[in-house]
mmCIF file of C-alpha atoms and ligand atoms in Angstrom:
data_model
loop_
_atom_site.group_PDB
_atom_site.id
_atom_site.type_symbol
_atom_site.label_atom_id
_atom_site.label_comp_id
_atom_site.label_asym_id
_atom_site.label_seq_id
_atom_site.Cartn_x
_atom_site.Cartn_y
_atom_site.Cartn_z
ATOM 1 C CA UNK A 1 0.000 0.000 0.000
ATOM 2 C CA UNK A 2 1.381 3.373 -0.907
ATOM 3 C CA UNK A 3 1.228 6.063 1.737
ATOM 4 C CA UNK A 4 4.348 7.917 0.695
ATOM 5 C CA UNK A 5 5.835 7.895 -2.788
ATOM 6 C CA UNK A 6 8.919 5.670 -2.941
ATOM 7 C CA UNK A 7 11.991 7.854 -2.991
ATOM 8 C CA UNK A 8 15.167 6.146 -1.914
ATOM 9 C CA UNK A 9 15.721 2.958 -3.908
ATOM 10 C CA UNK A 10 19.212 2.987 -5.339
ATOM 11 C CA UNK A 11 19.686 1.395 -8.697
ATOM 12 C CA UNK A 12 21.025 -2.081 -8.063
ATOM 13 C CA UNK A 13 22.375 -4.845 -10.133
ATOM 14 C CA UNK A 14 20.743 -8.269 -10.115
ATOM 15 C CA UNK A 15 22.556 -10.085 -7.346
ATOM 16 C CA UNK A 16 21.842 -13.687 -6.363
ATOM 17 C CA UNK A 17 20.714 -13.930 -2.719
ATOM 18 C CA UNK A 18 23.675 -15.904 -1.414
ATOM 19 C CA UNK A 19 26.212 -13.371 -2.722
ATOM 20 C CA UNK A 20 24.193 -10.434 -1.480
ATOM 21 C CA UNK A 21 23.808 -11.969 1.989
ATOM 22 C CA UNK A 22 27.540 -12.723 2.212
ATOM 23 C CA UNK A 23 28.240 -9.104 1.249
ATOM 24 C CA UNK A 24 25.876 -7.886 3.971
ATOM 25 C CA UNK A 25 27.408 -10.172 6.589
ATOM 26 C CA UNK A 26 30.818 -8.769 5.661
ATOM 27 C CA UNK A 27 29.590 -5.183 5.943
ATOM 28 C CA UNK A 28 27.918 -5.894 9.276
ATOM 29 C CA UNK A 29 30.947 -7.700 10.657
ATOM 30 C CA UNK A 30 33.170 -4.793 9.592
ATOM 31 C CA UNK A 31 30.769 -2.288 11.081
ATOM 32 C CA UNK A 32 30.615 -4.188 14.356
ATOM 33 C CA UNK A 33 34.414 -4.350 14.358
ATOM 34 C CA UNK A 34 34.576 -0.608 14.018
ATOM 35 C CA UNK A 35 31.965 -0.162 16.752
ATOM 36 C CA UNK A 36 29.659 1.670 14.378
ATOM 37 C CA UNK A 37 26.533 -0.350 15.107
ATOM 38 C CA UNK A 38 26.979 -0.265 18.875
ATOM 39 C CA UNK A 39 27.773 3.433 19.008
ATOM 40 C CA UNK A 40 24.955 4.606 16.821
ATOM 41 C CA UNK A 41 27.329 5.662 14.082
ATOM 42 C CA UNK A 42 26.709 5.954 10.383
ATOM 43 C CA UNK A 43 25.813 2.313 9.783
ATOM 44 C CA UNK A 44 23.016 2.013 12.333
ATOM 45 C CA UNK A 45 20.663 2.918 9.510
ATOM 46 C CA UNK A 46 21.358 -0.473 7.928
ATOM 47 C CA UNK A 47 18.294 -2.690 8.207
ATOM 48 C CA UNK A 48 18.755 -6.062 9.920
ATOM 49 C CA UNK A 49 19.743 -9.211 8.083
ATOM 50 C CA UNK A 50 17.301 -10.884 5.742
ATOM 51 C CA UNK A 51 15.627 -13.945 7.263
ATOM 52 C CA UNK A 52 14.321 -17.149 5.644
ATOM 53 C CA UNK A 53 16.619 -18.505 2.997
ATOM 54 C CA UNK A 54 16.667 -22.314 2.959
ATOM 55 C CA UNK A 55 17.215 -23.613 -0.612
ATOM 56 C CA UNK A 56 14.260 -25.445 -2.234
ATOM 57 C CA UNK A 57 15.316 -28.414 -4.418
ATOM 58 C CA UNK A 58 14.033 -29.563 -7.837
ATOM 59 C CA UNK A 59 12.702 -26.337 -9.262
ATOM 60 C CA UNK A 60 11.754 -25.676 -12.865
ATOM 61 C CA UNK A 61 10.229 -22.532 -14.353
ATOM 62 C CA UNK A 62 6.486 -22.534 -14.941
ATOM 63 C CA UNK A 63 5.495 -21.790 -18.553
ATOM 64 C CA UNK A 64 3.553 -18.852 -17.084
ATOM 65 C CA UNK A 65 6.842 -17.128 -16.201
ATOM 66 C CA UNK A 66 7.873 -13.932 -17.954
ATOM 67 C CA UNK A 67 11.366 -13.727 -19.440
ATOM 68 C CA UNK A 68 11.819 -10.163 -18.165
ATOM 69 C CA UNK A 69 14.827 -9.738 -15.859
ATOM 70 C CA UNK A 70 13.988 -10.244 -12.187
ATOM 71 C CA UNK A 71 14.294 -7.472 -9.619
ATOM 72 C CA UNK A 72 17.331 -8.092 -7.388
ATOM 73 C CA UNK A 73 16.856 -10.242 -4.273
ATOM 74 C CA UNK A 74 18.033 -7.244 -2.281
ATOM 75 C CA UNK A 75 15.193 -5.017 -3.466
ATOM 76 C CA UNK A 76 12.551 -7.766 -3.348
ATOM 77 C CA UNK A 77 13.440 -8.555 0.263
ATOM 78 C CA UNK A 78 14.038 -5.017 1.535
ATOM 79 C CA UNK A 79 11.452 -2.832 -0.165
ATOM 80 C CA UNK A 80 8.317 -4.297 1.401
ATOM 81 C CA UNK A 81 4.817 -3.590 2.587
ATOM 82 C CA UNK A 82 3.894 -5.606 5.657
ATOM 83 C CA UNK A 83 2.200 -3.279 8.112
ATOM 84 C CA UNK A 84 2.314 -5.917 10.843
ATOM 85 C CA UNK A 85 6.006 -4.973 11.077
ATOM 86 C CA UNK A 86 5.820 -1.217 10.466
ATOM 87 C CA UNK A 87 4.573 1.188 7.844
ATOM 88 C CA UNK A 88 7.889 2.181 6.242
ATOM 89 C CA UNK A 89 9.268 0.200 3.309
ATOM 90 C CA UNK A 90 12.392 -0.945 5.168
ATOM 91 C CA UNK A 91 10.590 -1.801 8.438
ATOM 92 C CA UNK A 92 9.583 -5.386 7.556
ATOM 93 C CA UNK A 93 13.135 -6.514 6.698
ATOM 94 C CA UNK A 94 14.347 -5.003 9.969
ATOM 95 C CA UNK A 95 11.538 -6.192 12.234
ATOM 96 C CA UNK A 96 10.075 -9.413 10.827
ATOM 97 C CA UNK A 97 12.531 -11.725 12.610
ATOM 98 C CA UNK A 98 10.032 -11.943 15.493
ATOM 99 C CA UNK A 99 7.624 -13.944 13.297
ATOM 100 C CA UNK A 100 7.743 -17.691 14.102
ATOM 101 C CA UNK A 101 6.857 -19.695 11.009
ATOM 102 C CA UNK A 102 7.123 -23.234 12.506
ATOM 103 C CA UNK A 103 4.835 -24.821 13.486
ATOM 104 C CA UNK A 104 2.295 -23.170 11.159
ATOM 105 C CA UNK A 105 -1.195 -24.307 10.309
ATOM 106 C CA UNK A 106 -3.738 -23.021 7.825
ATOM 107 C CA UNK A 107 -7.423 -23.609 8.649
ATOM 108 C CA UNK A 108 -9.715 -24.055 5.638
ATOM 109 C CA UNK A 109 -13.479 -23.931 6.204
ATOM 110 C CA UNK A 110 -16.758 -22.341 5.130
ATOM 111 C CA UNK A 111 -18.704 -23.584 2.095
ATOM 112 C CA UNK A 112 -16.828 -26.860 1.505
ATOM 113 C CA UNK A 113 -17.381 -30.565 2.052
ATOM 114 C CA UNK A 114 -14.089 -31.288 3.825
ATOM 115 C CA UNK A 115 -13.145 -28.410 6.136
ATOM 116 C CA UNK A 116 -9.936 -28.926 8.071
ATOM 117 C CA UNK A 117 -6.410 -27.783 8.767
ATOM 118 C CA UNK A 118 -3.211 -28.258 6.845
ATOM 119 C CA UNK A 119 0.279 -27.819 8.265
ATOM 120 C CA UNK A 120 3.028 -25.960 6.454
ATOM 121 C CA UNK A 121 5.189 -29.102 6.122
ATOM 122 C CA UNK A 122 2.326 -30.845 4.301
ATOM 123 C CA UNK A 123 1.913 -27.810 2.090
ATOM 124 C CA UNK A 124 5.631 -27.739 1.289
ATOM 125 C CA UNK A 125 5.783 -31.442 0.427
ATOM 126 C CA UNK A 126 2.230 -32.006 -0.788
ATOM 127 C CA UNK A 127 2.222 -29.730 -3.815
ATOM 128 C CA UNK A 128 5.542 -30.660 -5.304
ATOM 129 C CA UNK A 129 4.996 -30.225 -9.010
ATOM 130 C CA UNK A 130 8.273 -29.514 -10.736
ATOM 131 C CA UNK A 131 7.281 -26.312 -12.467
ATOM 132 C CA UNK A 132 7.249 -24.115 -9.466
ATOM 133 C CA UNK A 133 9.235 -20.991 -10.374
ATOM 134 C CA UNK A 134 6.761 -18.314 -11.329
ATOM 135 C CA UNK A 135 8.622 -15.244 -12.495
ATOM 136 C CA UNK A 136 5.771 -12.745 -12.396
ATOM 137 C CA UNK A 137 5.325 -9.010 -12.797
ATOM 138 C CA UNK A 138 3.924 -7.488 -9.599
ATOM 139 C CA UNK A 139 2.579 -3.934 -9.456
ATOM 140 C CA UNK A 140 1.647 -1.456 -6.766
ATOM 141 C CA UNK A 141 2.422 2.169 -7.666
ATOM 142 C CA UNK A 142 5.811 0.663 -8.465
ATOM 143 C CA UNK A 143 6.671 -2.636 -10.109
ATOM 144 C CA UNK A 144 8.953 -5.598 -9.589
ATOM 145 C CA UNK A 145 9.508 -8.897 -11.369
ATOM 146 C CA UNK A 146 9.749 -11.606 -8.732
ATOM 147 C CA UNK A 147 10.843 -15.236 -9.216
ATOM 148 C CA UNK A 148 8.375 -16.736 -6.738
ATOM 149 C CA UNK A 149 8.394 -20.401 -5.782
ATOM 150 C CA UNK A 150 4.817 -21.547 -5.494
ATOM 151 C CA UNK A 151 1.930 -23.610 -6.766
ATOM 152 C CA UNK A 152 -1.579 -22.849 -8.000
ATOM 153 C CA UNK A 153 -3.919 -21.822 -5.169
ATOM 154 C CA UNK A 154 -6.606 -23.917 -6.906
ATOM 155 C CA UNK A 155 -4.648 -27.132 -6.185
ATOM 156 C CA UNK A 156 -4.941 -26.505 -2.461
ATOM 157 C CA UNK A 157 -8.553 -25.308 -2.608
ATOM 158 C CA UNK A 158 -9.725 -28.452 -4.468
ATOM 159 C CA UNK A 159 -8.569 -30.664 -1.601
ATOM 160 C CA UNK A 160 -11.232 -29.166 0.657
ATOM 161 C CA UNK A 161 -14.016 -29.739 -1.900
ATOM 162 C CA UNK A 162 -15.748 -26.373 -2.223
ATOM 163 C CA UNK A 163 -19.533 -26.659 -2.667
ATOM 164 C CA UNK A 164 -21.619 -24.884 -5.294
ATOM 165 C CA UNK A 165 -22.338 -22.187 -2.691
ATOM 166 C CA UNK A 166 -18.662 -21.192 -2.625
ATOM 167 C CA UNK A 167 -18.588 -18.006 -4.732
ATOM 168 C CA UNK A 168 -15.651 -16.300 -2.999
ATOM 169 C CA UNK A 169 -12.525 -17.208 -1.075
ATOM 170 C CA UNK A 170 -11.542 -15.197 2.009
ATOM 171 C CA UNK A 171 -8.024 -15.075 3.469
ATOM 172 C CA UNK A 172 -6.690 -13.980 6.851
ATOM 173 C CA UNK A 173 -3.199 -13.214 8.117
ATOM 174 C CA UNK A 174 -1.977 -14.318 11.550
ATOM 175 C CA UNK A 175 -3.151 -12.040 14.376
ATOM 176 C CA UNK A 176 -0.555 -12.088 17.144
ATOM 177 C CA UNK A 177 0.668 -8.701 18.392
ATOM 178 C CA UNK A 178 3.442 -10.413 20.333
ATOM 179 C CA UNK A 179 5.025 -11.700 17.098
ATOM 180 C CA UNK A 180 3.740 -8.869 14.917
ATOM 181 C CA UNK A 181 4.476 -5.649 16.800
ATOM 182 C CA UNK A 182 2.730 -3.478 14.190
ATOM 183 C CA UNK A 183 -0.566 -5.006 15.342
ATOM 184 C CA UNK A 184 -0.195 -3.248 18.692
ATOM 185 C CA UNK A 185 -1.199 -0.055 16.890
ATOM 186 C CA UNK A 186 -4.573 0.386 15.210
ATOM 187 C CA UNK A 187 -3.111 1.451 11.837
ATOM 188 C CA UNK A 188 -5.276 -1.235 10.190
ATOM 189 C CA UNK A 189 -8.261 -3.240 11.351
ATOM 190 C CA UNK A 190 -6.354 -6.446 12.247
ATOM 191 C CA UNK A 191 -6.053 -9.160 11.139
ATOM 192 C CA UNK A 192 -5.246 -8.251 7.545
ATOM 193 C CA UNK A 193 -7.945 -9.771 5.309
ATOM 194 C CA UNK A 194 -8.356 -10.272 1.574
ATOM 195 C CA UNK A 195 -10.685 -12.022 -0.805
ATOM 196 C CA UNK A 196 -11.029 -13.290 -4.380
ATOM 197 C CA UNK A 197 -13.932 -14.415 -6.477
ATOM 198 C CA UNK A 198 -13.885 -18.196 -6.950
ATOM 199 C CA UNK A 199 -12.955 -18.036 -10.652
ATOM 200 C CA UNK A 200 -10.083 -15.639 -9.859
ATOM 201 C CA UNK A 201 -8.896 -17.967 -7.099
ATOM 202 C CA UNK A 202 -8.950 -20.986 -9.447
ATOM 203 C CA UNK A 203 -7.044 -19.226 -12.246
ATOM 204 C CA UNK A 204 -3.622 -20.857 -12.807
ATOM 205 C CA UNK A 205 -1.852 -17.497 -12.460
ATOM 206 C CA UNK A 206 -3.105 -17.172 -8.868
ATOM 207 C CA UNK A 207 -0.458 -18.848 -6.755
ATOM 208 C CA UNK A 208 0.395 -19.529 -3.159
ATOM 209 C CA UNK A 209 4.072 -18.670 -2.764
ATOM 210 C CA UNK A 210 6.320 -20.476 -0.309
ATOM 211 C CA UNK A 211 9.608 -19.071 -1.569
ATOM 212 C CA UNK A 212 11.440 -16.666 -3.852
ATOM 213 C CA UNK A 213 14.785 -16.782 -5.613
ATOM 214 C CA UNK A 214 14.853 -20.565 -5.037
ATOM 215 C CA UNK A 215 14.729 -20.259 -1.238
ATOM 216 C CA UNK A 216 12.017 -20.351 1.410
ATOM 217 C CA UNK A 217 10.287 -16.983 1.771
ATOM 218 C CA UNK A 218 12.004 -14.393 3.922
ATOM 219 C CA UNK A 219 9.639 -13.435 6.765
ATOM 220 C CA UNK A 220 9.223 -9.915 5.404
ATOM 221 C CA UNK A 221 7.795 -11.299 2.147
ATOM 222 C CA UNK A 222 5.011 -13.172 3.945
ATOM 223 C CA UNK A 223 6.503 -16.437 5.241
ATOM 224 C CA UNK A 224 5.631 -19.173 5.342
ATOM 225 C CA UNK A 225 2.789 -18.822 2.815
ATOM 226 C CA UNK A 226 1.384 -15.845 0.915
ATOM 227 C CA UNK A 227 -0.880 -15.183 -2.011
ATOM 228 C CA UNK A 228 0.356 -13.752 -5.336
ATOM 229 C CA UNK A 229 -2.203 -12.456 -7.865
ATOM 230 C CA UNK A 230 -0.080 -10.826 -10.565
ATOM 231 C CA UNK A 231 -2.810 -8.935 -12.438
ATOM 232 C CA UNK A 232 -4.026 -7.166 -9.296
ATOM 233 C CA UNK A 233 -2.414 -4.417 -7.234
ATOM 234 C CA UNK A 234 -0.035 -5.728 -4.582
ATOM 235 C CA UNK A 235 -2.354 -5.284 -1.630
ATOM 236 C CA UNK A 236 -4.455 -8.280 -2.763
ATOM 237 C CA UNK A 237 -1.420 -10.527 -2.236
ATOM 238 C CA UNK A 238 -1.989 -11.240 1.453
ATOM 239 C CA UNK A 239 0.942 -12.509 3.524
ATOM 240 C CA UNK A 240 1.453 -15.090 6.299
ATOM 241 C CA UNK A 241 -1.945 -16.732 5.784
ATOM 242 C CA UNK A 242 -3.522 -18.742 8.631
ATOM 243 C CA UNK A 243 -7.102 -19.045 7.438
ATOM 244 C CA UNK A 244 -8.890 -19.624 4.139
ATOM 245 C CA UNK A 245 -12.688 -19.621 4.034
ATOM 246 C CA UNK A 246 -15.112 -20.332 1.179
ATOM 247 C CA UNK A 247 -18.022 -17.878 1.279
ATOM 248 C CA UNK A 248 -21.240 -17.160 -0.537
ATOM 249 C CA UNK A 249 -21.004 -13.383 -0.029
ATOM 250 C CA UNK A 250 -18.143 -11.051 -0.989
ATOM 251 C CA UNK A 251 -15.763 -11.201 1.978
ATOM 252 C CA UNK A 252 -14.203 -8.163 3.702
ATOM 253 C CA UNK A 253 -10.878 -6.938 2.354
ATOM 254 C CA UNK A 254 -8.713 -4.744 4.594
ATOM 255 C CA UNK A 255 -7.911 -1.806 2.299
ATOM 256 C CA UNK A 256 -11.328 -1.843 0.686
ATOM 257 C CA UNK A 257 -12.879 -1.531 4.173
ATOM 258 C CA UNK A 258 -10.424 1.170 5.287
ATOM 259 C CA UNK A 259 -10.648 3.404 2.195
ATOM 260 C CA UNK A 260 -13.411 2.153 -0.125
ATOM 261 C CA UNK A 261 -13.186 5.155 -2.458
ATOM 262 C CA UNK A 262 -9.466 4.443 -3.065
ATOM 263 C CA UNK A 263 -9.234 0.653 -3.005
ATOM 264 C CA UNK A 264 -11.896 -1.497 -4.659
ATOM 265 C CA UNK A 265 -12.520 -5.162 -3.923
ATOM 266 C CA UNK A 266 -11.290 -6.174 -7.393
ATOM 267 C CA UNK A 267 -8.067 -4.118 -7.497
ATOM 268 C CA UNK A 268 -7.319 -5.135 -11.083
ATOM 269 C CA UNK A 269 -4.379 -3.155 -12.456
ATOM 270 C CA UNK A 270 -6.154 -0.614 -14.638
ATOM 271 C CA UNK A 271 -4.323 2.375 -16.140
ATOM 272 C CA UNK A 272 -7.700 3.895 -17.084
ATOM 273 C CA UNK A 273 -8.934 4.173 -13.509
ATOM 274 C CA UNK A 274 -6.953 6.736 -11.522
ATOM 275 C CA UNK A 275 -6.383 6.327 -7.831
ATOM 276 C CA UNK A 276 -8.013 9.451 -6.303
ATOM 277 C CA UNK A 277 -4.564 10.747 -5.315
ATOM 278 C CA UNK A 278 -2.466 9.721 -8.330
ATOM 279 C CA UNK A 279 -2.629 8.551 -11.915
ATOM 280 C CA UNK A 280 -2.235 4.835 -12.540
ATOM 281 C CA UNK A 281 -1.091 5.311 -16.144
ATOM 282 C CA UNK A 282 2.600 4.983 -15.358
ATOM 283 C CA UNK A 283 4.755 3.398 -12.680
ATOM 284 C CA UNK A 284 8.339 3.193 -11.529
ATOM 285 C CA UNK A 285 10.297 -0.044 -11.770
ATOM 286 C CA UNK A 286 12.146 -0.839 -8.564
ATOM 287 C CA UNK A 287 15.869 -1.262 -9.138
ATOM 288 C CA UNK A 288 16.029 0.946 -12.228
ATOM 289 C CA UNK A 289 16.914 4.035 -10.203
ATOM 290 C CA UNK A 290 15.193 7.349 -9.781
ATOM 291 C CA UNK A 291 16.318 8.752 -13.108
ATOM 292 C CA UNK A 292 15.212 5.818 -15.247
ATOM 293 C CA UNK A 293 11.807 7.301 -15.923
ATOM 294 C CA UNK A 294 8.446 5.713 -15.499
ATOM 295 C CA UNK A 295 6.918 2.932 -17.599
ATOM 296 C CA UNK A 296 3.473 2.666 -19.035
ATOM 297 C CA UNK A 297 1.156 0.518 -16.952
ATOM 298 C CA UNK A 298 -0.569 -2.188 -18.977
ATOM 299 C CA UNK A 299 -4.151 -3.335 -18.382
ATOM 300 C CA UNK A 300 -4.168 -6.275 -15.964
ATOM 301 C CA UNK A 301 -0.426 -5.665 -15.575
ATOM 302 C CA UNK A 302 0.232 -7.238 -18.976
ATOM 303 C CA UNK A 303 -1.766 -10.413 -18.212
ATOM 304 C CA UNK A 304 -4.902 -9.321 -20.134
ATOM 305 C CA UNK A 305 -4.693 -12.219 -22.615
ATOM 306 C CA UNK A 306 -4.929 -14.665 -19.749
ATOM 307 C CA UNK A 307 -7.402 -12.948 -17.397
ATOM 308 C CA UNK A 308 -9.467 -10.224 -19.117
ATOM 309 C CA UNK A 309 -12.193 -12.758 -19.952
ATOM 310 C CA UNK A 310 -12.888 -13.202 -16.237
ATOM 311 C CA UNK A 311 -14.371 -9.705 -16.269
ATOM 312 C CA UNK A 312 -16.223 -9.603 -19.577
ATOM 313 C CA UNK A 313 -19.448 -7.658 -19.232
ATOM 314 C CA UNK A 314 -18.332 -5.941 -16.019
ATOM 315 C CA UNK A 315 -17.968 -2.173 -15.756
ATOM 316 C CA UNK A 316 -14.414 -2.023 -14.413
ATOM 317 C CA UNK A 317 -14.760 1.655 -13.459
ATOM 318 C CA UNK A 318 -17.505 0.663 -11.065
ATOM 319 C CA UNK A 319 -15.930 -2.618 -9.966
ATOM 320 C CA UNK A 320 -12.398 -1.212 -9.601
HETATM 321 N N1 MTE B 1 -0.271 -8.725 3.781
HETATM 322 C C1 MTE B 1 -0.320 -8.402 5.082
HETATM 323 N N2 MTE B 1 -0.673 -9.327 5.966
HETATM 324 N N3 MTE B 1 -0.022 -7.148 5.535
HETATM 325 C C2 MTE B 1 0.315 -6.138 4.669
HETATM 326 O O1 MTE B 1 0.578 -5.015 5.115
HETATM 327 N N4 MTE B 1 0.674 -5.494 2.325
HETATM 328 C C3 MTE B 1 0.221 -5.747 0.959
HETATM 329 C C4 MTE B 1 0.536 -7.174 0.499
HETATM 330 N N5 MTE B 1 0.175 -8.124 1.548
HETATM 331 C C5 MTE B 1 0.370 -6.445 3.280
HETATM 332 C C6 MTE B 1 0.093 -7.780 2.873
HETATM 333 C C7 MTE B 1 0.784 -4.807 0.008
HETATM 334 S S1 MTE B 1 0.152 -3.230 0.075
HETATM 335 C C8 MTE B 1 1.737 -5.156 -0.903
HETATM 336 S S2 MTE B 1 2.247 -4.058 -2.096
HETATM 337 C C9 MTE B 1 2.352 -6.486 -0.902
HETATM 338 O O2 MTE B 1 1.920 -7.275 0.219
HETATM 339 C C10 MTE B 1 3.863 -6.347 -0.830
HETATM 340 O O3 MTE B 1 4.491 -7.595 -0.941
HETATM 341 P P1 MTE B 1 6.100 -7.639 -0.913
HETATM 342 O O4 MTE B 1 6.552 -6.902 0.315
HETATM 343 O O5 MTE B 1 6.480 -9.093 -0.871
HETATM 344 O O6 MTE B 1 6.581 -6.960 -2.165
#
């Protein structure tokens, strides 16, 4: 969610995570050696180390992947929105270490024949198709290309046998102010909630991500399990999910509830519908630097061929 315009992303080369982390460890060790961190010197502004990071074996790119160059691991894991850990872009990478992602269980209920719970280990081993790297364009008021590791949300939903009454799917993030210090303040109506229409949820481009850059998700990116819906603005992609519910009625969605005139339930990327406070015709690409200029935003974030038919006959100015 954009409260302030992004301003301070330096242009950065595409660096694999392991190399970047080693570089950071070296910088931090040097800084500690010089006493800079302890004394509140220049380097105290450095965010904390990235978390997560266990390699995931046997990965192959999904045919749905774009061949555009990915945003660097550094930017993907440090320029985040995760209000449970603070409202500034660098807060989640600094603060999200307090999130405990094992054990982790997702409850699935509502309009389905087999409600129940599924543990994260079963999710990680139970949906092991080979083509699990989804390099997808993701857009907020800025854009990134992220090599997610994930699987179609529909594969998980089918296991719980949704009934014909299931028209929507609702999602909820963990609510635990002890682990998520941002929840001690009423900046949002906690827990964070999102929802999709059933056909959107079953679309093969809608994935549950368990990793990025070939490794388990860093906490700040929504470990251990988050949604990614690449043709919708980033706020639909709810993080650290603990509950999924099939519903007959449109479920509540956090930003839509908070500011309904600014954030619609659908949140499809649409350059023709301005946000009340800014145009959505163009966006900045993270990692290209401040002087690179903005790019044209494409309808449905460039995925129109695959998803526009889901909305045929709908007035997308009304259902924005
Ligand atoms: N999920 C939760 N639980 N809390 C949040 O604050 N922010 C959303 C979305 N999911 C958010 C969330 C927004 S506004 C964006 S743009 C994306 O997460 C950012 O995902 P990223 O940090 O992995 O890029």
